[in-house]
Short mmCIF file of C-alpha atoms in Angstrom, two decimals:
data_model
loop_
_atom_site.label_atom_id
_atom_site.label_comp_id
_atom_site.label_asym_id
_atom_site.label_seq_id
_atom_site.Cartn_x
_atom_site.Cartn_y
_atom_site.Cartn_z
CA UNK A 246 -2.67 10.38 -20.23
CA UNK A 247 -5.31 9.89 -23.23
CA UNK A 248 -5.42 13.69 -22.63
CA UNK A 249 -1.72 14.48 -23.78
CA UNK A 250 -1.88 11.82 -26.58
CA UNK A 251 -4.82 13.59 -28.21
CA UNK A 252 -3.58 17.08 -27.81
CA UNK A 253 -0.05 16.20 -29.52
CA UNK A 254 -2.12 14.38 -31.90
CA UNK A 255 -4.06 17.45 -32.67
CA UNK A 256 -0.55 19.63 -32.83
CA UNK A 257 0.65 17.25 -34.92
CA UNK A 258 -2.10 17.43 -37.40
CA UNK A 259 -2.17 20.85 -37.43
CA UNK A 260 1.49 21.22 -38.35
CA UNK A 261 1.20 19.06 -41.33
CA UNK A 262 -1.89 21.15 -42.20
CA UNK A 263 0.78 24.18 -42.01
CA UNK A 264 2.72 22.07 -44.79
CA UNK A 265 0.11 21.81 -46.79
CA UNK A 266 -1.10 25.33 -47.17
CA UNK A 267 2.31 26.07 -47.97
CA UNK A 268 2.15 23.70 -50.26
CA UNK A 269 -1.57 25.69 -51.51
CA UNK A 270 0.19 28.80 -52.11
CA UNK A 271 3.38 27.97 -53.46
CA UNK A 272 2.65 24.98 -55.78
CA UNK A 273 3.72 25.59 -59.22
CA UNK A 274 1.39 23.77 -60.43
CA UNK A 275 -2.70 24.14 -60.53
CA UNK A 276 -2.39 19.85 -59.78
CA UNK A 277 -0.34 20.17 -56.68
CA UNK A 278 -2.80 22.88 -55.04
CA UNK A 279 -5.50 20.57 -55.92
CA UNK A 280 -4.04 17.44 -54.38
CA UNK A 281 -3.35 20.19 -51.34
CA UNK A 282 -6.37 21.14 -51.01
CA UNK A 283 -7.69 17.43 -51.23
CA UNK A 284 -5.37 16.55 -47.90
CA UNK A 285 -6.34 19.24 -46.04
CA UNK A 286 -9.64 17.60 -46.25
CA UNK A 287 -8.88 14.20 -44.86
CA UNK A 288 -6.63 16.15 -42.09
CA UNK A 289 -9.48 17.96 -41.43
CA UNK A 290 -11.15 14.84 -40.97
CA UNK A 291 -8.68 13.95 -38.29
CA UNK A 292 -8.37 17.18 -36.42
CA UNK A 293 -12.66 16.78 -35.93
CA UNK A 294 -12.36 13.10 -34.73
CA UNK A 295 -9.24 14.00 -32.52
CA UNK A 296 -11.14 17.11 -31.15
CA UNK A 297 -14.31 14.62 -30.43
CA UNK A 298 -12.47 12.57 -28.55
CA UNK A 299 -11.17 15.38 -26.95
CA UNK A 300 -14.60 16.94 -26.29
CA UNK A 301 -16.13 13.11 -24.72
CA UNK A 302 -19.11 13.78 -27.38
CA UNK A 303 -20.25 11.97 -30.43
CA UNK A 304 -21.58 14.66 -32.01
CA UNK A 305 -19.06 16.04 -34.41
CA UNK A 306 -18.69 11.74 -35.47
CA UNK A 307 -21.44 12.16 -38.31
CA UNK A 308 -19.48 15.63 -39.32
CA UNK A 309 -16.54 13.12 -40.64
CA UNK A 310 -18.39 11.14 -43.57
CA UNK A 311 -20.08 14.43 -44.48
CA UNK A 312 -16.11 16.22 -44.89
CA UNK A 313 -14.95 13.31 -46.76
CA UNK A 314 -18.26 12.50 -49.32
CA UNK A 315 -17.41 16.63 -49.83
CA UNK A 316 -13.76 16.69 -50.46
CA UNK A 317 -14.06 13.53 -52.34
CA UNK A 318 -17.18 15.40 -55.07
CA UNK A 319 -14.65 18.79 -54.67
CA UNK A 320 -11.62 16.86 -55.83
CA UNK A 321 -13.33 15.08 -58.74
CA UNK A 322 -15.29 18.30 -59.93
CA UNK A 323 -11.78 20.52 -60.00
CA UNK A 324 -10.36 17.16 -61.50
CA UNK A 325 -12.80 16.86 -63.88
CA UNK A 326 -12.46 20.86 -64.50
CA UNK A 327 -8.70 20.50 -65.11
CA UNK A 328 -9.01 17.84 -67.95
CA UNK A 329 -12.24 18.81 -69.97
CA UNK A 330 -12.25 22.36 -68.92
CA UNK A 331 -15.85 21.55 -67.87
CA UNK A 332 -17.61 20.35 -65.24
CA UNK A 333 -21.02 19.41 -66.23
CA UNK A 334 -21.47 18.25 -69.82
CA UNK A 335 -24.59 18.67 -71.95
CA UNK A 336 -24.97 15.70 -74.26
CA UNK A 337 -23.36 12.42 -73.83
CA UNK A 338 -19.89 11.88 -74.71
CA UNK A 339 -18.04 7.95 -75.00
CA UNK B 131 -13.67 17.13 -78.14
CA UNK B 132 -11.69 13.74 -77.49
CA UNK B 133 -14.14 10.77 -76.37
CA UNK B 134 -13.68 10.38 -72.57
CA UNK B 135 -13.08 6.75 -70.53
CA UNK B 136 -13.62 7.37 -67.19
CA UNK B 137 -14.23 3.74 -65.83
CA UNK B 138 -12.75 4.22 -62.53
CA UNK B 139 -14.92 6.86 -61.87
CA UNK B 140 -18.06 5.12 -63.02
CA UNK B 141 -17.33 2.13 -61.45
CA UNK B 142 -16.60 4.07 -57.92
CA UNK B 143 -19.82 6.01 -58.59
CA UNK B 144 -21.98 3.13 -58.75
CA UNK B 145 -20.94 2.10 -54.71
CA UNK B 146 -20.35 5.74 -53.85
CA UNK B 147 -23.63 7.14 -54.81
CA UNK B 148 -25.88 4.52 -52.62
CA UNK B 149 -23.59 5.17 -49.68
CA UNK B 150 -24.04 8.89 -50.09
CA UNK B 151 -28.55 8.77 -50.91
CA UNK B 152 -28.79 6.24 -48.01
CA UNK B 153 -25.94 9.02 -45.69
CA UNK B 154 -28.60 11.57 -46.66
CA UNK B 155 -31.71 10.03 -45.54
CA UNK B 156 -30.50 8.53 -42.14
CA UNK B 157 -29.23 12.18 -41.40
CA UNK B 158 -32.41 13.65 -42.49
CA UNK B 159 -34.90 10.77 -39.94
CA UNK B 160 -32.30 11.63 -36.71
CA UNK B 161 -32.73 15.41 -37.11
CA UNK B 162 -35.05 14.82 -34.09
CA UNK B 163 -33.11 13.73 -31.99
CA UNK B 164 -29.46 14.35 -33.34
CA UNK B 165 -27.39 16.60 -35.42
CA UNK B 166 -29.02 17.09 -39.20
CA UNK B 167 -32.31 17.73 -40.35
CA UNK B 168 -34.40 18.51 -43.48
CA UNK B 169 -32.11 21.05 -44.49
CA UNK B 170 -28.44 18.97 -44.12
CA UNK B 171 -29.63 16.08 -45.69
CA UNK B 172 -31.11 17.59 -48.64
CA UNK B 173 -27.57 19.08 -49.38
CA UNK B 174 -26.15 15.58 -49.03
CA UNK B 175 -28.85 14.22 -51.78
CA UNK B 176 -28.19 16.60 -54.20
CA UNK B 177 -24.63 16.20 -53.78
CA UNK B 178 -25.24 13.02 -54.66
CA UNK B 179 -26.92 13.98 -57.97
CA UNK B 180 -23.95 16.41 -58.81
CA UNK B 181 -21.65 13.68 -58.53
CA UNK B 182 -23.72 11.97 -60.86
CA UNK B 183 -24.07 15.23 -63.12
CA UNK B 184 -20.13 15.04 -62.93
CA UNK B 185 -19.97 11.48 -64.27
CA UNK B 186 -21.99 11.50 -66.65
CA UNK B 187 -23.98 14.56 -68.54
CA UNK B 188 -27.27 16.56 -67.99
CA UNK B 189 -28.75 14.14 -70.58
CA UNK B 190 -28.23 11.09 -69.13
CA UNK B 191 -29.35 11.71 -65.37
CA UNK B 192 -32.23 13.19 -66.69
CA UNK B 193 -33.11 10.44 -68.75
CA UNK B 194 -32.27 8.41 -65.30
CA UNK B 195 -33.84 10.71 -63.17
CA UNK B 196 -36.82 12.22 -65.02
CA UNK B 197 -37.36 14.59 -62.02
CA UNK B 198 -38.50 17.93 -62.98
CA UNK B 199 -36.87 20.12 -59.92
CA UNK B 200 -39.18 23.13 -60.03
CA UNK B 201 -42.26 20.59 -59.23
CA UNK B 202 -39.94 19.03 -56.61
CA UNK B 203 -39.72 22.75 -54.93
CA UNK B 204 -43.01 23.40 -56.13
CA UNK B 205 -44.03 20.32 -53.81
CA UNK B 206 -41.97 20.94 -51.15
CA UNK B 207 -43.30 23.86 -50.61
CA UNK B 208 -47.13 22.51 -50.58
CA UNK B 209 -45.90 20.48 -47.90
CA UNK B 210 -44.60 22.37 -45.57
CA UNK B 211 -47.42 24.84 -46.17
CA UNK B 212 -50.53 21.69 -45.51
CA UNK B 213 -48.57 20.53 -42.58
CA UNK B 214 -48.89 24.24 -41.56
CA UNK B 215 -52.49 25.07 -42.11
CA UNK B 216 -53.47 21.94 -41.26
CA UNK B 217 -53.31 22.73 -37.19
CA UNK B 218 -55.76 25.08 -38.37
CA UNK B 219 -58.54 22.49 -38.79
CA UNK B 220 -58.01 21.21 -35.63
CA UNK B 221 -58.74 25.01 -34.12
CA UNK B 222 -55.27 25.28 -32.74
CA UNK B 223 -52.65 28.35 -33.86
CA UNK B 224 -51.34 27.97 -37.65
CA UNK B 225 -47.46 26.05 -37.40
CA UNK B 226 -48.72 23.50 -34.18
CA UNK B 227 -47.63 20.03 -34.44
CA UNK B 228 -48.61 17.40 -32.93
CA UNK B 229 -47.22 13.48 -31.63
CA UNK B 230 -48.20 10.25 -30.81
CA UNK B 231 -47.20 6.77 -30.02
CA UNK B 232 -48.10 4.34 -32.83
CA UNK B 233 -47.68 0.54 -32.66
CA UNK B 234 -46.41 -0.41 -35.94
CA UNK B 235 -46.98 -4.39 -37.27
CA UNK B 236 -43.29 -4.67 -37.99
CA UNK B 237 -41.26 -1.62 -37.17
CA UNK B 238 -42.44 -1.93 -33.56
CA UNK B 239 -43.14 1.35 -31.02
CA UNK B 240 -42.43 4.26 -33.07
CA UNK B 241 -43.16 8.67 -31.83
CA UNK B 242 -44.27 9.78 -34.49
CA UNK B 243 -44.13 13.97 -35.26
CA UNK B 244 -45.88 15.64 -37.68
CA UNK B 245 -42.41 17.76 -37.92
CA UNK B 246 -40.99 15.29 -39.70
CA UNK B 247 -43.82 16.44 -42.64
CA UNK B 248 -42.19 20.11 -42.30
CA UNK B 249 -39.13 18.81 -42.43
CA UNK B 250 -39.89 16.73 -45.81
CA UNK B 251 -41.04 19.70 -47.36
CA UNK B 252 -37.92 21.74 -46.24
CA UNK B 253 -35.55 18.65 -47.94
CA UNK B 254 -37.34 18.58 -51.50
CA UNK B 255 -37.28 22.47 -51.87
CA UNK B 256 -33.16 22.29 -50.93
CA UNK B 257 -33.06 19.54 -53.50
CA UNK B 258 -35.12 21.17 -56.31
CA UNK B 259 -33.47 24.69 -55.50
CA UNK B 260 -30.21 23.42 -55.44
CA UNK B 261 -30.30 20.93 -58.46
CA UNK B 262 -32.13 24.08 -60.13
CA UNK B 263 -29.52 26.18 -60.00
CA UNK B 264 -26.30 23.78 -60.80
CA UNK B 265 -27.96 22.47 -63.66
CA UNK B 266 -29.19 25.99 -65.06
CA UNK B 267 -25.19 27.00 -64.46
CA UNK B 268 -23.84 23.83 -65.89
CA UNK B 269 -25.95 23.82 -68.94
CA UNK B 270 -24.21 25.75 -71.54
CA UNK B 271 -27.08 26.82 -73.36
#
């Protein structure tokens, strides 16, 4: 039973994934792929938990913080790209 | 260039970037036994000094961090190349390590390896080659 839950689980998260990669190529905006690209982590996130319950191993568990401390520095370096048009500054600036 | 205010992001940096150091060194101590190692946890440290390098500027974390990453690889390497040599001494092949039981006063029964000493040298030459070459990139001049 826990079987069939995961695996739709898993199908579902990988559908919404498909969403969002249209939503990677087509956005108009530079903004929208980011926030894509940003949601893709955290269903990534799912899709490894889901497939380590699937799997019976706890393995893949520490492989979720390290996906999420990576999206999370990815997002804020393309964010920080987008509105100083830099990422790493030289000399203080506030 | 307009001044910046970007107190959300400091203030989220100051709880994020603990979580992240303290991540980096529980997954480098279980690479015996579990996924990680010398060379995973590194990358998780200096993530966490990019995300400071993002926050702030190359200025400031150096004048928080007055780490000079060539001496860090520098070291690094000289560790991993005593642990190495030192098997010599002992008149067993170069790269043999060795364990032992040690009763510790508070941590209790601990196995100690001297791989863990390999490994230490393998996660300051990932910091000081990675933090070498984002900051020579993200420096301008």
């Amino acid at each position: 039973m826990l079987e069939v839950v995961i695996w739709i689980a898993l199908l579902c998260c990988s559908l919404s994934m498909l969403g969002l990669i249209y939503r990677v190529i087509k956005g108009p905006s530079t903004a929208d792929r980011v926030i894509a690209l940003d949601s893709i982590g955290v269903n990534l996130i799912a899709i490894t938990a889901l497939f380590s319950v699937a799997n019976k191993s706890t393995a893949f568990l520490d492989i979720i913080l390290l996906i999420g401390i990576l999206a999370f520095i990815g997002t804020v370096a393309f964010a920080k790209y987008l509105e100083r048009g830099e990422i790493i500054e030289n000399e203080p600036n506030r | 260039m307009r001044k910046v205010n970007n107190i959300i992001l400091e203030t989220s940096l100051k709880v994020l970037l603990f979580i992240i150091a303290l991540y980096s060194v529980y997954i480098f101590t279980a690479g015996h036994y579990y996924p990680g190692g010398g060379f995973i946890g590194g990358l998780m440290t200096s993530g966490a000094l990019v995300l400071l390098l993002i926050t702030y500027d190359i200025e400031t974390v150096a004048k928080i961090l007055p780490v000079n990453y060539r001496f860090l690889t520098a070291t690094g390497l000289l560790i991993a190349i005593a642990t190495s040599a030192g098997a010599i001494l002992f008149n067993v092949p170069f790269l043999t390590h060795v364990f032992t039981d040690v009763q510790l006063p508070v941590l209790g029964e601990l196995s100690l390896h001297t791989a863990t000493l390999f490994d230490l040298g393998v996660y300051l030459v990932v910091i000081g080659v990675t933090m070498t070459i984002i900051q020579t990139i993200g420096g301008d001049e």
